[in-house]
PDB file of C-alpha atoms and ligand atoms in Angstrom:
ATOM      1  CA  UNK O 177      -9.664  20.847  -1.658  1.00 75.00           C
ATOM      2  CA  UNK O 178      -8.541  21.152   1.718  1.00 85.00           C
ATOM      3  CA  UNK O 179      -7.799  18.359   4.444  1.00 87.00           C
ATOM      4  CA  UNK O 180      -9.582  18.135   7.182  1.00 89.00           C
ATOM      5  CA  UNK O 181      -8.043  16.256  10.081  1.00 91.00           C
ATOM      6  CA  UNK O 182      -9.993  13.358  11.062  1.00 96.00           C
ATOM      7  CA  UNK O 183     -10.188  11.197  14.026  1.00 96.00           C
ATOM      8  CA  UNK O 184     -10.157   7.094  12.765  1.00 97.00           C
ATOM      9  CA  UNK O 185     -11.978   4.773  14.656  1.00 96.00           C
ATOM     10  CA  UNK O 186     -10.102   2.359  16.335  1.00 94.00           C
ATOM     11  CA  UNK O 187     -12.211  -0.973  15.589  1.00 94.00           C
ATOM     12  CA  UNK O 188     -11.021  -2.429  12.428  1.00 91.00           C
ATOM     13  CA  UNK O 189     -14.942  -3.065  11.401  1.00 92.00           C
ATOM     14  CA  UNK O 190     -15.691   0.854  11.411  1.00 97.00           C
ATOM     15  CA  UNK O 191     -11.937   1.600  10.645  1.00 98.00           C
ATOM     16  CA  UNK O 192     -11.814   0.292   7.196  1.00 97.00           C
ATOM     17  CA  UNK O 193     -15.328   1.969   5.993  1.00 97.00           C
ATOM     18  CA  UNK O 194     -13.754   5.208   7.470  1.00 98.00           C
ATOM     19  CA  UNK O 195     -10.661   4.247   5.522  1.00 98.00           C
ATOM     20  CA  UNK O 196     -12.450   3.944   2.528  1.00 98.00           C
ATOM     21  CA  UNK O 197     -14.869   7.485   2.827  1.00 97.00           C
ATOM     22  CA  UNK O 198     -11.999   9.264   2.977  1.00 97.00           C
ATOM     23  CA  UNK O 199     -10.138   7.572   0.134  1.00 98.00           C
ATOM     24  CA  UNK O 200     -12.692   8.203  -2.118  1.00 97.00           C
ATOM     25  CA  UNK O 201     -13.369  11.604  -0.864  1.00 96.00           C
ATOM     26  CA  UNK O 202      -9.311  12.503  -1.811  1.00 96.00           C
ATOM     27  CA  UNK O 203      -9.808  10.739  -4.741  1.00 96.00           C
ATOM     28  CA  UNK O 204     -12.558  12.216  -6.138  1.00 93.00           C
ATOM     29  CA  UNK O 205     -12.585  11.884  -9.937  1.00 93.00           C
ATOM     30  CA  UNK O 206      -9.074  12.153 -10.410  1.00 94.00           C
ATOM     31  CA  UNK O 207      -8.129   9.697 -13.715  1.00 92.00           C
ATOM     32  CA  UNK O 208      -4.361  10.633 -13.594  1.00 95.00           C
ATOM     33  CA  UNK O 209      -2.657   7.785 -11.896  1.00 96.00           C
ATOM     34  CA  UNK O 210       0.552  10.110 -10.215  1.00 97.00           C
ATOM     35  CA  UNK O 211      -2.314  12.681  -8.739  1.00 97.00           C
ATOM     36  CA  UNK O 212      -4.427   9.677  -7.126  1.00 97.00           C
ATOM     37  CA  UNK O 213      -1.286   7.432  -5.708  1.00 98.00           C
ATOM     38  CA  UNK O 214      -0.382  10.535  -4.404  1.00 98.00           C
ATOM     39  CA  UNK O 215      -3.033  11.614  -2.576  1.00 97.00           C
ATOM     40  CA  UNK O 216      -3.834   7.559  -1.409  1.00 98.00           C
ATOM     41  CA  UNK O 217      -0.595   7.244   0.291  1.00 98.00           C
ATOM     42  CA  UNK O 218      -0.939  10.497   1.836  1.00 98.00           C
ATOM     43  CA  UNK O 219      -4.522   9.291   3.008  1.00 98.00           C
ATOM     44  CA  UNK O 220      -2.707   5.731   4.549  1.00 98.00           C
ATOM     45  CA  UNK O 221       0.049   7.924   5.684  1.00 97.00           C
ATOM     46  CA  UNK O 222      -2.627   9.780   7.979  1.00 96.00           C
ATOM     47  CA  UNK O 223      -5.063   6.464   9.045  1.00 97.00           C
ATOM     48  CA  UNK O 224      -1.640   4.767   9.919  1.00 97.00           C
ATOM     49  CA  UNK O 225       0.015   6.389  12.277  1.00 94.00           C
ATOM     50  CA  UNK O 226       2.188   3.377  13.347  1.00 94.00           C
ATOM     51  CA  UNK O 227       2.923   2.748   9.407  1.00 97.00           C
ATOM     52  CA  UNK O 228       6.345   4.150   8.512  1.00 97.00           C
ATOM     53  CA  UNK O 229       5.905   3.866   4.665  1.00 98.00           C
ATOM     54  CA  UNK O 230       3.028   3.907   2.678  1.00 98.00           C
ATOM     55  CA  UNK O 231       3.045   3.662  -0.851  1.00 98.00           C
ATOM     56  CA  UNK O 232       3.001   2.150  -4.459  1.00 98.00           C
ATOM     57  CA  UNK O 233       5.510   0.251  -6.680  1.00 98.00           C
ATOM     58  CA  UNK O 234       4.674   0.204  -9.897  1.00 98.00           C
ATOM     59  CA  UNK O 235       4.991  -2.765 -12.896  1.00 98.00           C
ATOM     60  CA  UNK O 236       7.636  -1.272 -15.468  1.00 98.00           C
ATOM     61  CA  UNK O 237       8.956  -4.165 -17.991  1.00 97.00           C
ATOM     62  CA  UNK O 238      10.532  -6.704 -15.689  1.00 95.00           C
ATOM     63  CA  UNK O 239      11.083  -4.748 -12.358  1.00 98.00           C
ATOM     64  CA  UNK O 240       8.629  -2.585 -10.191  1.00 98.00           C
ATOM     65  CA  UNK O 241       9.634   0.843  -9.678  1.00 98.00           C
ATOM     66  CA  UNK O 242       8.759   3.089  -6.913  1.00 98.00           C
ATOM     67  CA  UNK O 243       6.206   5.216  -7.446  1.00 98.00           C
ATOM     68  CA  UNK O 244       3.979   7.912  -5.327  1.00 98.00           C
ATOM     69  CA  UNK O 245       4.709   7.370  -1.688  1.00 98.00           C
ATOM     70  CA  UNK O 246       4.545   8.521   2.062  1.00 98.00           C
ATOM     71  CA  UNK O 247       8.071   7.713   4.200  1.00 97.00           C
ATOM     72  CA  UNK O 248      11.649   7.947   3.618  1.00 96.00           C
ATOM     73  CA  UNK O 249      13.588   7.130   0.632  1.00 97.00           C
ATOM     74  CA  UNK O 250      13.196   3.996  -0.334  1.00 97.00           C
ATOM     75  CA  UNK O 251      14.939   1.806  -3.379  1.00 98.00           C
ATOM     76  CA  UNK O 252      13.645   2.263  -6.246  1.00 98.00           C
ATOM     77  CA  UNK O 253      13.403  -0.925  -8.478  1.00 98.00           C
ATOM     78  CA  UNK O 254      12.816  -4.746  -7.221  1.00 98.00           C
ATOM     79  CA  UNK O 255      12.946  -7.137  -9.701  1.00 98.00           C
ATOM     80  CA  UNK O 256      10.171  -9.973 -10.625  1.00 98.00           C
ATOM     81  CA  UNK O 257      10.284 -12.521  -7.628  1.00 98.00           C
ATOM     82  CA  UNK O 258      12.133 -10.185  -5.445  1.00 98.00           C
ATOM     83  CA  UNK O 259      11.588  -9.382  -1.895  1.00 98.00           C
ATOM     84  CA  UNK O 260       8.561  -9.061  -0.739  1.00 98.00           C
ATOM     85  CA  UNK O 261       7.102  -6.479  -3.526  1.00 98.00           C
ATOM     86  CA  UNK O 262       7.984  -8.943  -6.564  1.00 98.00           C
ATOM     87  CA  UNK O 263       6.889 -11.962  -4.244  1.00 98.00           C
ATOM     88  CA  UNK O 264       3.230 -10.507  -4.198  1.00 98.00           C
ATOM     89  CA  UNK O 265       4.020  -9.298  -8.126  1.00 98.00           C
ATOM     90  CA  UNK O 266       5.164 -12.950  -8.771  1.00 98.00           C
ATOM     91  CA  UNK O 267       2.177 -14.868  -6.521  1.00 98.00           C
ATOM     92  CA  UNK O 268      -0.090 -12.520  -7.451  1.00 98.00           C
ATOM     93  CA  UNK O 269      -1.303 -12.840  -3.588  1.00 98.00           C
ATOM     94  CA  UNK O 270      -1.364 -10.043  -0.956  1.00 98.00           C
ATOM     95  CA  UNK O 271       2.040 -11.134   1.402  1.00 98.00           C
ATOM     96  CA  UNK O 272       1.462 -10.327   5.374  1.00 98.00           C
ATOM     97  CA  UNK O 273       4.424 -10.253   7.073  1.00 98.00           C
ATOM     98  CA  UNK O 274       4.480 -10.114  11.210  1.00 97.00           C
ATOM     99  CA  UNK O 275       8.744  -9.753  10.782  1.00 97.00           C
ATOM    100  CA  UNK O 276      10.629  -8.632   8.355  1.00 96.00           C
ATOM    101  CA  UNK O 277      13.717 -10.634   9.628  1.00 95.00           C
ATOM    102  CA  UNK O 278      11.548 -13.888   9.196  1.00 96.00           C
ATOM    103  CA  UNK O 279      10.863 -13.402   5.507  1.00 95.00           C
ATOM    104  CA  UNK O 280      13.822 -14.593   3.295  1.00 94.00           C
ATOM    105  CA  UNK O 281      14.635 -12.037   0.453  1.00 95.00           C
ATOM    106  CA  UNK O 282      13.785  -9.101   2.126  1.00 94.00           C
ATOM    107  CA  UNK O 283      14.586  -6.293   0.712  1.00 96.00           C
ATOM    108  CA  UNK O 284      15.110  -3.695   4.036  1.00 93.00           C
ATOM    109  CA  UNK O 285      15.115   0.230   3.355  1.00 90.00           C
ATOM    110  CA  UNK O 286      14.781   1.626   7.100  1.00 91.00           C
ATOM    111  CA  UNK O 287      16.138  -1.102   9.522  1.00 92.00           C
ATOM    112  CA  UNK O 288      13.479   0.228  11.676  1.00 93.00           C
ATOM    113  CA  UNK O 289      11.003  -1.720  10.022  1.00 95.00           C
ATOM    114  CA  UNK O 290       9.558  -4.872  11.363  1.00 97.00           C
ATOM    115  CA  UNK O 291       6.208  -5.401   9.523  1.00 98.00           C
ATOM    116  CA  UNK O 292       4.938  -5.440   6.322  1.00 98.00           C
ATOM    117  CA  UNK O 293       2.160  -5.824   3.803  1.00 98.00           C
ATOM    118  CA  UNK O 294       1.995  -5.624   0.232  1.00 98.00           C
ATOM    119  CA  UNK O 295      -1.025  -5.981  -2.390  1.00 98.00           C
ATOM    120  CA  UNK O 296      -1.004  -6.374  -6.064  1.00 98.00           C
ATOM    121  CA  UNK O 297      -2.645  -3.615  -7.764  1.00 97.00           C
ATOM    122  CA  UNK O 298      -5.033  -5.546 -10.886  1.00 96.00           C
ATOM    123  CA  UNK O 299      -6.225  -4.231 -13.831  1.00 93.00           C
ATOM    124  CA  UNK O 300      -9.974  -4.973 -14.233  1.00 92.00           C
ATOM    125  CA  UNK O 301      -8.931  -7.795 -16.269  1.00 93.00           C
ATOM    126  CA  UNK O 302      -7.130  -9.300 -14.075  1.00 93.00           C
ATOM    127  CA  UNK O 303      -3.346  -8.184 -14.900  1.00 95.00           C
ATOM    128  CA  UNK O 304      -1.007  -6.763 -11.968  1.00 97.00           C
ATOM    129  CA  UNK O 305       0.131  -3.217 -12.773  1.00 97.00           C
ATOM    130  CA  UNK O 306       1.651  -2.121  -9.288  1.00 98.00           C
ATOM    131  CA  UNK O 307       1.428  -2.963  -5.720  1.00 98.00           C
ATOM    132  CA  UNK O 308       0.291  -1.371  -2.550  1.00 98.00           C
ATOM    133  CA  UNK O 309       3.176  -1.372  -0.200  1.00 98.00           C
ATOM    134  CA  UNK O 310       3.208  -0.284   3.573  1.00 98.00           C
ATOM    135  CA  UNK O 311       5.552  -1.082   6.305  1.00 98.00           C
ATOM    136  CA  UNK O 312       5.298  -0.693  10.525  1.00 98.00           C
ATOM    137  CA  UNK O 313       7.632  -0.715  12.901  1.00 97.00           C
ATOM    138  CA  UNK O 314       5.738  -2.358  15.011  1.00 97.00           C
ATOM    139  CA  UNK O 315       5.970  -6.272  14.969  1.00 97.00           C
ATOM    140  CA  UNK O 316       2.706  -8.465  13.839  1.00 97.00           C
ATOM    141  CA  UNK O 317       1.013  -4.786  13.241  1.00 97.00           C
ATOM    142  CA  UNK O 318      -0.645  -5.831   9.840  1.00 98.00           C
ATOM    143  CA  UNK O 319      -3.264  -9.015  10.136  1.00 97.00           C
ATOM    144  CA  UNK O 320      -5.685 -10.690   7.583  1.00 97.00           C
ATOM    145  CA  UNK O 321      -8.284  -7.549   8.307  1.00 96.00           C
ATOM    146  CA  UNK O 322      -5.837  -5.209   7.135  1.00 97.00           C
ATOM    147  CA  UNK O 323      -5.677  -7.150   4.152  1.00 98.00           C
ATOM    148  CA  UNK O 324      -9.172  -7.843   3.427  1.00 98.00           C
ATOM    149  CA  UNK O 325      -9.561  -3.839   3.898  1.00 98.00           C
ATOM    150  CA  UNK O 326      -6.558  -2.803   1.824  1.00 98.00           C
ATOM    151  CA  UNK O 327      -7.741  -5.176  -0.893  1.00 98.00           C
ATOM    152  CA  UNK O 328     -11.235  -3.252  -0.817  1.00 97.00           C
ATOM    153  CA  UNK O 329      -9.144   0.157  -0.711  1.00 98.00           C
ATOM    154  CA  UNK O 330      -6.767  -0.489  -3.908  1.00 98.00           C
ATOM    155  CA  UNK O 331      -9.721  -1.790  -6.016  1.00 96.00           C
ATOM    156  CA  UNK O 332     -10.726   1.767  -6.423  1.00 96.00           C
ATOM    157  CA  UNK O 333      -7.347   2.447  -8.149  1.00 96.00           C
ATOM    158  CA  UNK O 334      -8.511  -0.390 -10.962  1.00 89.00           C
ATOM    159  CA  UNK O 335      -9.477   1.968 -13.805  1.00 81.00           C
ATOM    160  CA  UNK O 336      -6.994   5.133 -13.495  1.00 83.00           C
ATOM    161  CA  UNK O 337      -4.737   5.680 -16.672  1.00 64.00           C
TER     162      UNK O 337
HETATM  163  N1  SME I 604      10.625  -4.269   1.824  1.00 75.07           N
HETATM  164  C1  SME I 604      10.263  -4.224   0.435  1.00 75.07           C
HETATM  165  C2  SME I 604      11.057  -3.177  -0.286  1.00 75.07           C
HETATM  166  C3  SME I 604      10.404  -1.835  -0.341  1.00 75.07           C
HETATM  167  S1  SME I 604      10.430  -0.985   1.106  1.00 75.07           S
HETATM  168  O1  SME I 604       9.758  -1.755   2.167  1.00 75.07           O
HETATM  169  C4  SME I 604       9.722   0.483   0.960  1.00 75.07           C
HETATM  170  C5  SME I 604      10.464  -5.588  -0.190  1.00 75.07           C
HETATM  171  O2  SME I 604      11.072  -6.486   0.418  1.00 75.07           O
HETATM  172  O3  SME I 604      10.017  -5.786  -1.328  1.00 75.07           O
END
């Protein structure tokens, strides 16, 4: 399949259904879980233009470790209860953060980064296999709509193997 560029609509009430169209149109059937985090983050990567990393850490024992993802290199394990990753891991709640600097723990990879929001990534029954990570340089950019719609987005990633 090829990409088609796309225009999104700026309202977050049409942006997310957008959002969601063209996740599931990348996604298609696709089971394997590499192929489908892959093409997700590249689909955030291109409906967030002001997001400088997109992308997926992943439960492995007692640490998350990075998995498919859209930005620069990034570290690749954070322990249980660590930054903000393993805080959303640990809580099992979505974290919104308007500043980086603000939230203690913080684990920084590009000190360009002022925002943040992470969601935990459930199995159907329940059980926290990953989470959904992206990051803006903008201050304040991600808000309680962005996690209400990223919530919606990553529950299509409940039954991959
Ligand atoms: N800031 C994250 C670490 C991962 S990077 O943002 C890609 C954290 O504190 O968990």
């Amino acid at each position: 399949m090829s990409y088609i560029p796309v225009t999104y609509p700026a309202a977050k009430s049409e942006f997310y259904p957008f959002l969601l169209d063209q996740l599931k149109l990348y996604l298609g059937e696709e089971k394997n879980r590499t192929a489908a985090l892959a093409n997700f983050s590249s689909v955030l990567a291109q409906a967030f233009p002001e997001a400088n990393w997109a992308g997926f850490y992943l439960v492995d024992g007692d640490t998350l470790v990075v998995g498919p993802f859209q930005g620069r290199p990034a570290v690749s394990r954070i322990d249980y209860g660590k930054g903000v990753c393993g805080t959303a891991w640990k809580t099992g709640e979505a974290q919104v953060v308007k500043e980086v600097a603000c939230f203690v723990g913080h684990i920084a990879c590009d000190c360009n980064t002022h925002a943040e929001i992470v969601i935990p990534l459930r199995h159907p029954d329940g059980a926290i296999w990953g989470v959904l990570d992206m990051d803006s340089v903008t201050p304040g950019y991600f808000t309680d709509e962005d996690r209400a719609g990223l919530e919606q987005a990553v529950a299509l990633l409940e039954d991959l193997v």
